[in-house]
Amino acid sequence: MLIEHYDLEVTTPPCEPGAERFNAIARFTVDISEVLPYLNATWKGAIYDHENHFLTWRGSGRTITVWPHEIAVSNLEDREEATQVVEQLVERINSTWERRTEIEPSTVKRQRLKALDIYKLLPGTNCKACGQPTCFIFASKLAVKEVDVEQCTPLFTDEYTEKREKLLALLEAAA
Ligand code: SF4
């Protein structure tokens, strides 16, 4: 097991005293740098900075960052959720380390999705079928994985085949 013990600190952001959301940091003494390329190879949508030894993932309004000696998670509902999420992350790191002989490590740094690039490939009609008020808001949420591309149903009609194929390729490249 790579991470056997860790200390968990749960706080509200310093700029938002009394905020209802929490941040969590799990600190450990073991250096987990070596597992980062294996996590990068298997963690869909994660962005890895090999030179600076950290990996980040954004989704569901949350940011997770894994450093050699700590894991930071933002935007948690309460302490219970913080404990659960950190526990799952530690399990994920440990199981990835245990399976490392089956995984091809990767130091590739994926590009972060940009809302404007996504927006250009949407129908651009602001029809609201996705439940969002505009295509640009949908694009902004898709960039951080708060919505699924399938929610833009007009994009999956024949009229938008070319845009759809380009957008799906863009999303796949960033996955
Ligand atoms: S369903 Fe698609 S076209 Fe309609 S507003 Fe949403 S993103 Fe734009």
mmCIF file with all atom_site columns, C-alpha atoms and ligand atoms in Angstrom:
data_model
loop_
_atom_site.group_PDB
_atom_site.id
_atom_site.type_symbol
_atom_site.label_atom_id
_atom_site.label_alt_id
_atom_site.label_comp_id
_atom_site.label_asym_id
_atom_site.label_entity_id
_atom_site.label_seq_id
_atom_site.pdbx_PDB_ins_code
_atom_site.Cartn_x
_atom_site.Cartn_y
_atom_site.Cartn_z
_atom_site.occupancy
_atom_site.B_iso_or_equiv
_atom_site.pdbx_formal_charge
_atom_site.auth_seq_id
_atom_site.auth_comp_id
_atom_site.auth_asym_id
_atom_site.auth_atom_id
_atom_site.pdbx_PDB_model_num
ATOM   1   C  CA  . MET A 1 1   ? 0.000   0.000  0.000   1.00 0.00 ? 1   MET A CA  1
ATOM   2   C  CA  . LEU A 1 2   ? 1.393   3.385  -0.992  1.00 0.00 ? 2   LEU A CA  1
ATOM   3   C  CA  . ILE A 1 3   ? -0.543  5.707  1.326   1.00 0.00 ? 3   ILE A CA  1
ATOM   4   C  CA  . GLU A 1 4   ? -1.100  4.007  4.654   1.00 0.00 ? 4   GLU A CA  1
ATOM   5   C  CA  . HIS A 1 5   ? -1.818  7.015  6.851   1.00 0.00 ? 5   HIS A CA  1
ATOM   6   C  CA  . TYR A 1 6   ? -2.835  10.583 6.223   1.00 0.00 ? 6   TYR A CA  1
ATOM   7   C  CA  . ASP A 1 7   ? -3.959  13.625 8.188   1.00 0.00 ? 7   ASP A CA  1
ATOM   8   C  CA  . LEU A 1 8   ? -7.144  15.249 6.974   1.00 0.00 ? 8   LEU A CA  1
ATOM   9   C  CA  . GLU A 1 9   ? -7.818  18.959 7.349   1.00 0.00 ? 9   GLU A CA  1
ATOM   10  C  CA  . VAL A 1 10  ? -11.248 20.323 6.381   1.00 0.00 ? 10  VAL A CA  1
ATOM   11  C  CA  . THR A 1 11  ? -11.648 24.095 6.097   1.00 0.00 ? 11  THR A CA  1
ATOM   12  C  CA  . THR A 1 12  ? -13.835 26.792 4.593   1.00 0.00 ? 12  THR A CA  1
ATOM   13  C  CA  . PRO A 1 13  ? -12.026 28.979 2.012   1.00 0.00 ? 13  PRO A CA  1
ATOM   14  C  CA  . PRO A 1 14  ? -10.214 31.869 3.814   1.00 0.00 ? 14  PRO A CA  1
ATOM   15  C  CA  . CYS A 1 15  ? -11.924 34.441 1.589   1.00 0.00 ? 15  CYS A CA  1
ATOM   16  C  CA  . GLU A 1 16  ? -15.353 33.054 2.491   1.00 0.00 ? 16  GLU A CA  1
ATOM   17  C  CA  . PRO A 1 17  ? -15.645 32.680 6.264   1.00 0.00 ? 17  PRO A CA  1
ATOM   18  C  CA  . GLY A 1 18  ? -18.955 31.034 7.047   1.00 0.00 ? 18  GLY A CA  1
ATOM   19  C  CA  . ALA A 1 19  ? -19.232 29.672 3.513   1.00 0.00 ? 19  ALA A CA  1
ATOM   20  C  CA  . GLU A 1 20  ? -21.341 26.565 3.208   1.00 0.00 ? 20  GLU A CA  1
ATOM   21  C  CA  . ARG A 1 21  ? -18.799 24.733 1.055   1.00 0.00 ? 21  ARG A CA  1
ATOM   22  C  CA  . PHE A 1 22  ? -15.617 23.119 2.362   1.00 0.00 ? 22  PHE A CA  1
ATOM   23  C  CA  . ASN A 1 23  ? -12.107 22.346 1.146   1.00 0.00 ? 23  ASN A CA  1
ATOM   24  C  CA  . ALA A 1 24  ? -10.136 19.303 2.246   1.00 0.00 ? 24  ALA A CA  1
ATOM   25  C  CA  . ILE A 1 25  ? -6.418  18.577 2.338   1.00 0.00 ? 25  ILE A CA  1
ATOM   26  C  CA  . ALA A 1 26  ? -5.028  15.126 3.094   1.00 0.00 ? 26  ALA A CA  1
ATOM   27  C  CA  . ARG A 1 27  ? -1.329  15.196 4.002   1.00 0.00 ? 27  ARG A CA  1
ATOM   28  C  CA  . PHE A 1 28  ? 0.979   12.181 4.110   1.00 0.00 ? 28  PHE A CA  1
ATOM   29  C  CA  . THR A 1 29  ? 4.688   11.630 4.663   1.00 0.00 ? 29  THR A CA  1
ATOM   30  C  CA  . VAL A 1 30  ? 5.210   9.151  1.816   1.00 0.00 ? 30  VAL A CA  1
ATOM   31  C  CA  . ASP A 1 31  ? 6.229   10.627 -1.578  1.00 0.00 ? 31  ASP A CA  1
ATOM   32  C  CA  . ILE A 1 32  ? 3.708   9.513  -4.234  1.00 0.00 ? 32  ILE A CA  1
ATOM   33  C  CA  . SER A 1 33  ? 5.401   11.206 -7.257  1.00 0.00 ? 33  SER A CA  1
ATOM   34  C  CA  . GLU A 1 34  ? 5.962   7.849  -8.918  1.00 0.00 ? 34  GLU A CA  1
ATOM   35  C  CA  . VAL A 1 35  ? 2.263   6.990  -9.093  1.00 0.00 ? 35  VAL A CA  1
ATOM   36  C  CA  . LEU A 1 36  ? 1.329   10.245 -10.883 1.00 0.00 ? 36  LEU A CA  1
ATOM   37  C  CA  . PRO A 1 37  ? 2.149   9.034  -14.456 1.00 0.00 ? 37  PRO A CA  1
ATOM   38  C  CA  . TYR A 1 38  ? 0.038   5.919  -13.793 1.00 0.00 ? 38  TYR A CA  1
ATOM   39  C  CA  . LEU A 1 39  ? -2.847  8.041  -12.546 1.00 0.00 ? 39  LEU A CA  1
ATOM   40  C  CA  . ASN A 1 40  ? -2.442  10.273 -15.604 1.00 0.00 ? 40  ASN A CA  1
ATOM   41  C  CA  . ALA A 1 41  ? -2.733  7.223  -17.861 1.00 0.00 ? 41  ALA A CA  1
ATOM   42  C  CA  . THR A 1 42  ? -5.961  6.030  -16.260 1.00 0.00 ? 42  THR A CA  1
ATOM   43  C  CA  . TRP A 1 43  ? -7.770  9.120  -14.957 1.00 0.00 ? 43  TRP A CA  1
ATOM   44  C  CA  . LYS A 1 44  ? -10.085 10.442 -17.667 1.00 0.00 ? 44  LYS A CA  1
ATOM   45  C  CA  . GLY A 1 45  ? -9.912  14.215 -18.004 1.00 0.00 ? 45  GLY A CA  1
ATOM   46  C  CA  . ALA A 1 46  ? -7.027  14.712 -15.569 1.00 0.00 ? 46  ALA A CA  1
ATOM   47  C  CA  . ILE A 1 47  ? -4.306  17.226 -16.458 1.00 0.00 ? 47  ILE A CA  1
ATOM   48  C  CA  . TYR A 1 48  ? -0.805  16.204 -15.414 1.00 0.00 ? 48  TYR A CA  1
ATOM   49  C  CA  . ASP A 1 49  ? 2.178   18.507 -15.042 1.00 0.00 ? 49  ASP A CA  1
ATOM   50  C  CA  . HIS A 1 50  ? 5.117   16.131 -14.972 1.00 0.00 ? 50  HIS A CA  1
ATOM   51  C  CA  . GLU A 1 51  ? 7.773   18.826 -14.444 1.00 0.00 ? 51  GLU A CA  1
ATOM   52  C  CA  . ASN A 1 52  ? 6.026   20.314 -11.447 1.00 0.00 ? 52  ASN A CA  1
ATOM   53  C  CA  . HIS A 1 53  ? 4.775   16.981 -10.099 1.00 0.00 ? 53  HIS A CA  1
ATOM   54  C  CA  . PHE A 1 54  ? 1.045   17.525 -9.782  1.00 0.00 ? 54  PHE A CA  1
ATOM   55  C  CA  . LEU A 1 55  ? -2.142  16.268 -11.372 1.00 0.00 ? 55  LEU A CA  1
ATOM   56  C  CA  . THR A 1 56  ? -5.496  18.066 -11.412 1.00 0.00 ? 56  THR A CA  1
ATOM   57  C  CA  . TRP A 1 57  ? -9.002  17.062 -12.320 1.00 0.00 ? 57  TRP A CA  1
ATOM   58  C  CA  . ARG A 1 58  ? -12.064 19.298 -12.540 1.00 0.00 ? 58  ARG A CA  1
ATOM   59  C  CA  . GLY A 1 59  ? -15.646 18.136 -12.629 1.00 0.00 ? 59  GLY A CA  1
ATOM   60  C  CA  . SER A 1 60  ? -19.014 18.603 -10.905 1.00 0.00 ? 60  SER A CA  1
ATOM   61  C  CA  . GLY A 1 61  ? -17.827 22.015 -9.742  1.00 0.00 ? 61  GLY A CA  1
ATOM   62  C  CA  . ARG A 1 62  ? -14.978 20.406 -7.829  1.00 0.00 ? 62  ARG A CA  1
ATOM   63  C  CA  . THR A 1 63  ? -11.217 20.564 -8.289  1.00 0.00 ? 63  THR A CA  1
ATOM   64  C  CA  . ILE A 1 64  ? -8.959  17.755 -7.115  1.00 0.00 ? 64  ILE A CA  1
ATOM   65  C  CA  . THR A 1 65  ? -5.195  18.226 -7.069  1.00 0.00 ? 65  THR A CA  1
ATOM   66  C  CA  . VAL A 1 66  ? -2.755  15.458 -6.233  1.00 0.00 ? 66  VAL A CA  1
ATOM   67  C  CA  . TRP A 1 67  ? 0.737   16.511 -5.118  1.00 0.00 ? 67  TRP A CA  1
ATOM   68  C  CA  . PRO A 1 68  ? 3.631   14.283 -4.006  1.00 0.00 ? 68  PRO A CA  1
ATOM   69  C  CA  . HIS A 1 69  ? 2.705   14.746 -0.332  1.00 0.00 ? 69  HIS A CA  1
ATOM   70  C  CA  . GLU A 1 70  ? -0.907  15.879 -0.349  1.00 0.00 ? 70  GLU A CA  1
ATOM   71  C  CA  . ILE A 1 71  ? -4.320  15.729 -1.987  1.00 0.00 ? 71  ILE A CA  1
ATOM   72  C  CA  . ALA A 1 72  ? -6.481  18.862 -2.117  1.00 0.00 ? 72  ALA A CA  1
ATOM   73  C  CA  . VAL A 1 73  ? -10.204 18.822 -2.881  1.00 0.00 ? 73  VAL A CA  1
ATOM   74  C  CA  . SER A 1 74  ? -12.444 21.883 -3.214  1.00 0.00 ? 74  SER A CA  1
ATOM   75  C  CA  . ASN A 1 75  ? -16.164 22.548 -3.006  1.00 0.00 ? 75  ASN A CA  1
ATOM   76  C  CA  . LEU A 1 76  ? -17.339 19.828 -0.647  1.00 0.00 ? 76  LEU A CA  1
ATOM   77  C  CA  . GLU A 1 77  ? -20.713 19.838 1.019   1.00 0.00 ? 77  GLU A CA  1
ATOM   78  C  CA  . ASP A 1 78  ? -19.633 18.963 4.551   1.00 0.00 ? 78  ASP A CA  1
ATOM   79  C  CA  . ARG A 1 79  ? -17.020 17.128 6.601   1.00 0.00 ? 79  ARG A CA  1
ATOM   80  C  CA  . GLU A 1 80  ? -18.638 13.780 5.961   1.00 0.00 ? 80  GLU A CA  1
ATOM   81  C  CA  . GLU A 1 81  ? -18.425 14.242 2.204   1.00 0.00 ? 81  GLU A CA  1
ATOM   82  C  CA  . ALA A 1 82  ? -14.821 15.456 2.573   1.00 0.00 ? 82  ALA A CA  1
ATOM   83  C  CA  . THR A 1 83  ? -13.898 12.283 4.472   1.00 0.00 ? 83  THR A CA  1
ATOM   84  C  CA  . GLN A 1 84  ? -15.615 10.044 1.908   1.00 0.00 ? 84  GLN A CA  1
ATOM   85  C  CA  . VAL A 1 85  ? -14.136 11.756 -1.165  1.00 0.00 ? 85  VAL A CA  1
ATOM   86  C  CA  . VAL A 1 86  ? -10.603 11.746 0.257   1.00 0.00 ? 86  VAL A CA  1
ATOM   87  C  CA  . GLU A 1 87  ? -10.938 8.098  1.270   1.00 0.00 ? 87  GLU A CA  1
ATOM   88  C  CA  . GLN A 1 88  ? -12.016 7.193  -2.281  1.00 0.00 ? 88  GLN A CA  1
ATOM   89  C  CA  . LEU A 1 89  ? -9.080  9.141  -3.717  1.00 0.00 ? 89  LEU A CA  1
ATOM   90  C  CA  . VAL A 1 90  ? -6.597  7.396  -1.443  1.00 0.00 ? 90  VAL A CA  1
ATOM   91  C  CA  . GLU A 1 91  ? -8.087  4.048  -2.489  1.00 0.00 ? 91  GLU A CA  1
ATOM   92  C  CA  . ARG A 1 92  ? -7.795  5.029  -6.130  1.00 0.00 ? 92  ARG A CA  1
ATOM   93  C  CA  . ILE A 1 93  ? -4.144  6.033  -5.712  1.00 0.00 ? 93  ILE A CA  1
ATOM   94  C  CA  . ASN A 1 94  ? -3.311  2.859  -3.804  1.00 0.00 ? 94  ASN A CA  1
ATOM   95  C  CA  . SER A 1 95  ? -5.062  0.554  -6.272  1.00 0.00 ? 95  SER A CA  1
ATOM   96  C  CA  . THR A 1 96  ? -3.416  2.321  -9.237  1.00 0.00 ? 96  THR A CA  1
ATOM   97  C  CA  . TRP A 1 97  ? -0.042  1.798  -7.583  1.00 0.00 ? 97  TRP A CA  1
ATOM   98  C  CA  . GLU A 1 98  ? -0.810  -1.875 -6.979  1.00 0.00 ? 98  GLU A CA  1
ATOM   99  C  CA  . ARG A 1 99  ? -1.805  -2.324 -10.663 1.00 0.00 ? 99  ARG A CA  1
ATOM   100 C  CA  . ARG A 1 100 ? 1.147   -0.350 -12.054 1.00 0.00 ? 100 ARG A CA  1
ATOM   101 C  CA  . THR A 1 101 ? 2.685   -3.320 -13.873 1.00 0.00 ? 101 THR A CA  1
ATOM   102 C  CA  . GLU A 1 102 ? -0.495  -3.547 -15.994 1.00 0.00 ? 102 GLU A CA  1
ATOM   103 C  CA  . ILE A 1 103 ? -0.571  0.192  -16.835 1.00 0.00 ? 103 ILE A CA  1
ATOM   104 C  CA  . GLU A 1 104 ? 1.502   2.086  -19.412 1.00 0.00 ? 104 GLU A CA  1
ATOM   105 C  CA  . PRO A 1 105 ? 2.536   5.263  -17.528 1.00 0.00 ? 105 PRO A CA  1
ATOM   106 C  CA  . SER A 1 106 ? 1.989   8.579  -19.302 1.00 0.00 ? 106 SER A CA  1
ATOM   107 C  CA  . THR A 1 107 ? 3.635   11.971 -18.846 1.00 0.00 ? 107 THR A CA  1
ATOM   108 C  CA  . VAL A 1 108 ? 1.502   13.601 -21.561 1.00 0.00 ? 108 VAL A CA  1
ATOM   109 C  CA  . LYS A 1 109 ? -0.037  16.920 -20.548 1.00 0.00 ? 109 LYS A CA  1
ATOM   110 C  CA  . ARG A 1 110 ? -3.541  17.120 -21.990 1.00 0.00 ? 110 ARG A CA  1
ATOM   111 C  CA  . GLN A 1 111 ? -4.991  20.459 -23.068 1.00 0.00 ? 111 GLN A CA  1
ATOM   112 C  CA  . ARG A 1 112 ? -7.682  21.890 -20.882 1.00 0.00 ? 112 ARG A CA  1
ATOM   113 C  CA  . LEU A 1 113 ? -10.955 22.327 -22.763 1.00 0.00 ? 113 LEU A CA  1
ATOM   114 C  CA  . LYS A 1 114 ? -11.784 25.940 -23.603 1.00 0.00 ? 114 LYS A CA  1
ATOM   115 C  CA  . ALA A 1 115 ? -15.427 27.063 -23.578 1.00 0.00 ? 115 ALA A CA  1
ATOM   116 C  CA  . LEU A 1 116 ? -14.963 29.156 -26.731 1.00 0.00 ? 116 LEU A CA  1
ATOM   117 C  CA  . ASP A 1 117 ? -13.597 26.185 -28.715 1.00 0.00 ? 117 ASP A CA  1
ATOM   118 C  CA  . ILE A 1 118 ? -16.594 24.117 -27.643 1.00 0.00 ? 118 ILE A CA  1
ATOM   119 C  CA  . TYR A 1 119 ? -19.034 26.937 -28.322 1.00 0.00 ? 119 TYR A CA  1
ATOM   120 C  CA  . LYS A 1 120 ? -17.860 27.232 -31.953 1.00 0.00 ? 120 LYS A CA  1
ATOM   121 C  CA  . LEU A 1 121 ? -18.871 23.598 -32.510 1.00 0.00 ? 121 LEU A CA  1
ATOM   122 C  CA  . LEU A 1 122 ? -22.367 23.853 -30.985 1.00 0.00 ? 122 LEU A CA  1
ATOM   123 C  CA  . PRO A 1 123 ? -25.439 24.712 -33.104 1.00 0.00 ? 123 PRO A CA  1
ATOM   124 C  CA  . GLY A 1 124 ? -25.379 28.249 -31.684 1.00 0.00 ? 124 GLY A CA  1
ATOM   125 C  CA  . THR A 1 125 ? -29.174 28.644 -31.733 1.00 0.00 ? 125 THR A CA  1
ATOM   126 C  CA  . ASN A 1 126 ? -29.637 29.194 -27.964 1.00 0.00 ? 126 ASN A CA  1
ATOM   127 C  CA  . CYS A 1 127 ? -32.682 26.916 -28.187 1.00 0.00 ? 127 CYS A CA  1
ATOM   128 C  CA  . LYS A 1 128 ? -32.454 25.903 -24.468 1.00 0.00 ? 128 LYS A CA  1
ATOM   129 C  CA  . ALA A 1 129 ? -33.208 22.227 -25.210 1.00 0.00 ? 129 ALA A CA  1
ATOM   130 C  CA  . CYS A 1 130 ? -30.204 21.329 -23.029 1.00 0.00 ? 130 CYS A CA  1
ATOM   131 C  CA  . GLY A 1 131 ? -31.722 23.155 -20.075 1.00 0.00 ? 131 GLY A CA  1
ATOM   132 C  CA  . GLN A 1 132 ? -29.185 25.993 -20.282 1.00 0.00 ? 132 GLN A CA  1
ATOM   133 C  CA  . PRO A 1 133 ? -30.147 29.539 -21.272 1.00 0.00 ? 133 PRO A CA  1
ATOM   134 C  CA  . THR A 1 134 ? -27.496 29.873 -23.997 1.00 0.00 ? 134 THR A CA  1
ATOM   135 C  CA  . CYS A 1 135 ? -25.088 27.753 -26.005 1.00 0.00 ? 135 CYS A CA  1
ATOM   136 C  CA  . PHE A 1 136 ? -22.164 29.589 -24.424 1.00 0.00 ? 136 PHE A CA  1
ATOM   137 C  CA  . ILE A 1 137 ? -23.285 28.717 -20.908 1.00 0.00 ? 137 ILE A CA  1
ATOM   138 C  CA  . PHE A 1 138 ? -23.677 25.099 -22.027 1.00 0.00 ? 138 PHE A CA  1
ATOM   139 C  CA  . ALA A 1 139 ? -20.145 25.250 -23.517 1.00 0.00 ? 139 ALA A CA  1
ATOM   140 C  CA  . SER A 1 140 ? -18.735 26.692 -20.269 1.00 0.00 ? 140 SER A CA  1
ATOM   141 C  CA  . LYS A 1 141 ? -20.343 23.884 -18.267 1.00 0.00 ? 141 LYS A CA  1
ATOM   142 C  CA  . LEU A 1 142 ? -19.254 21.222 -20.731 1.00 0.00 ? 142 LEU A CA  1
ATOM   143 C  CA  . ALA A 1 143 ? -15.654 22.467 -20.441 1.00 0.00 ? 143 ALA A CA  1
ATOM   144 C  CA  . VAL A 1 144 ? -15.703 21.606 -16.726 1.00 0.00 ? 144 VAL A CA  1
ATOM   145 C  CA  . LYS A 1 145 ? -17.856 18.478 -17.187 1.00 0.00 ? 145 LYS A CA  1
ATOM   146 C  CA  . GLU A 1 146 ? -20.906 19.814 -15.374 1.00 0.00 ? 146 GLU A CA  1
ATOM   147 C  CA  . VAL A 1 147 ? -23.087 18.735 -18.321 1.00 0.00 ? 147 VAL A CA  1
ATOM   148 C  CA  . ASP A 1 148 ? -22.906 15.964 -20.947 1.00 0.00 ? 148 ASP A CA  1
ATOM   149 C  CA  . VAL A 1 149 ? -22.594 16.695 -24.650 1.00 0.00 ? 149 VAL A CA  1
ATOM   150 C  CA  . GLU A 1 150 ? -25.623 14.429 -25.291 1.00 0.00 ? 150 GLU A CA  1
ATOM   151 C  CA  . GLN A 1 151 ? -27.796 17.014 -23.535 1.00 0.00 ? 151 GLN A CA  1
ATOM   152 C  CA  . CYS A 1 152 ? -27.471 19.184 -26.645 1.00 0.00 ? 152 CYS A CA  1
ATOM   153 C  CA  . THR A 1 153 ? -29.956 17.085 -28.619 1.00 0.00 ? 153 THR A CA  1
ATOM   154 C  CA  . PRO A 1 154 ? -29.968 19.301 -31.759 1.00 0.00 ? 154 PRO A CA  1
ATOM   155 C  CA  . LEU A 1 155 ? -26.255 18.554 -32.184 1.00 0.00 ? 155 LEU A CA  1
ATOM   156 C  CA  . PHE A 1 156 ? -27.136 14.891 -32.720 1.00 0.00 ? 156 PHE A CA  1
ATOM   157 C  CA  . THR A 1 157 ? -29.332 15.603 -35.745 1.00 0.00 ? 157 THR A CA  1
ATOM   158 C  CA  . ASP A 1 158 ? -28.083 15.255 -39.357 1.00 0.00 ? 158 ASP A CA  1
ATOM   159 C  CA  . GLU A 1 159 ? -27.888 19.007 -39.726 1.00 0.00 ? 159 GLU A CA  1
ATOM   160 C  CA  . TYR A 1 160 ? -24.912 19.193 -37.363 1.00 0.00 ? 160 TYR A CA  1
ATOM   161 C  CA  . THR A 1 161 ? -22.981 16.037 -38.286 1.00 0.00 ? 161 THR A CA  1
ATOM   162 C  CA  . GLU A 1 162 ? -19.771 17.885 -39.087 1.00 0.00 ? 162 GLU A CA  1
ATOM   163 C  CA  . LYS A 1 163 ? -19.804 20.012 -35.942 1.00 0.00 ? 163 LYS A CA  1
ATOM   164 C  CA  . ARG A 1 164 ? -20.746 17.000 -33.838 1.00 0.00 ? 164 ARG A CA  1
ATOM   165 C  CA  . GLU A 1 165 ? -17.861 14.900 -35.128 1.00 0.00 ? 165 GLU A CA  1
ATOM   166 C  CA  . LYS A 1 166 ? -15.386 17.715 -34.512 1.00 0.00 ? 166 LYS A CA  1
ATOM   167 C  CA  . LEU A 1 167 ? -16.712 18.356 -31.016 1.00 0.00 ? 167 LEU A CA  1
ATOM   168 C  CA  . LEU A 1 168 ? -16.667 14.666 -30.070 1.00 0.00 ? 168 LEU A CA  1
ATOM   169 C  CA  . ALA A 1 169 ? -13.068 14.453 -31.312 1.00 0.00 ? 169 ALA A CA  1
ATOM   170 C  CA  . LEU A 1 170 ? -12.157 17.529 -29.238 1.00 0.00 ? 170 LEU A CA  1
ATOM   171 C  CA  . LEU A 1 171 ? -13.757 16.042 -26.125 1.00 0.00 ? 171 LEU A CA  1
ATOM   172 C  CA  . GLU A 1 172 ? -12.056 12.699 -26.724 1.00 0.00 ? 172 GLU A CA  1
ATOM   173 C  CA  . ALA A 1 173 ? -8.635  14.371 -27.108 1.00 0.00 ? 173 ALA A CA  1
ATOM   174 C  CA  . ALA A 1 174 ? -9.098  16.069 -23.749 1.00 0.00 ? 174 ALA A CA  1
ATOM   175 C  CA  . ALA A 1 175 ? -10.369 12.925 -22.010 1.00 0.00 ? 175 ALA A CA  1
HETATM 176 S  S1  . SF4 B 2 .   ? -29.409 22.465 -26.761 1.00 0.00 ? 1   SF4 B S1  1
HETATM 177 FE FE1 . SF4 B 2 .   ? -27.518 22.866 -27.883 1.00 0.00 ? 1   SF4 B FE1 1
HETATM 178 S  S2  . SF4 B 2 .   ? -28.160 24.389 -29.384 1.00 0.00 ? 1   SF4 B S2  1
HETATM 179 FE FE2 . SF4 B 2 .   ? -29.704 24.402 -27.814 1.00 0.00 ? 1   SF4 B FE2 1
HETATM 180 S  S3  . SF4 B 2 .   ? -29.036 25.954 -26.315 1.00 0.00 ? 1   SF4 B S3  1
HETATM 181 FE FE3 . SF4 B 2 .   ? -28.255 23.999 -25.612 1.00 0.00 ? 1   SF4 B FE3 1
HETATM 182 S  S4  . SF4 B 2 .   ? -26.194 23.954 -26.468 1.00 0.00 ? 1   SF4 B S4  1
HETATM 183 FE FE4 . SF4 B 2 .   ? -27.308 25.497 -27.645 1.00 0.00 ? 1   SF4 B FE4 1
#
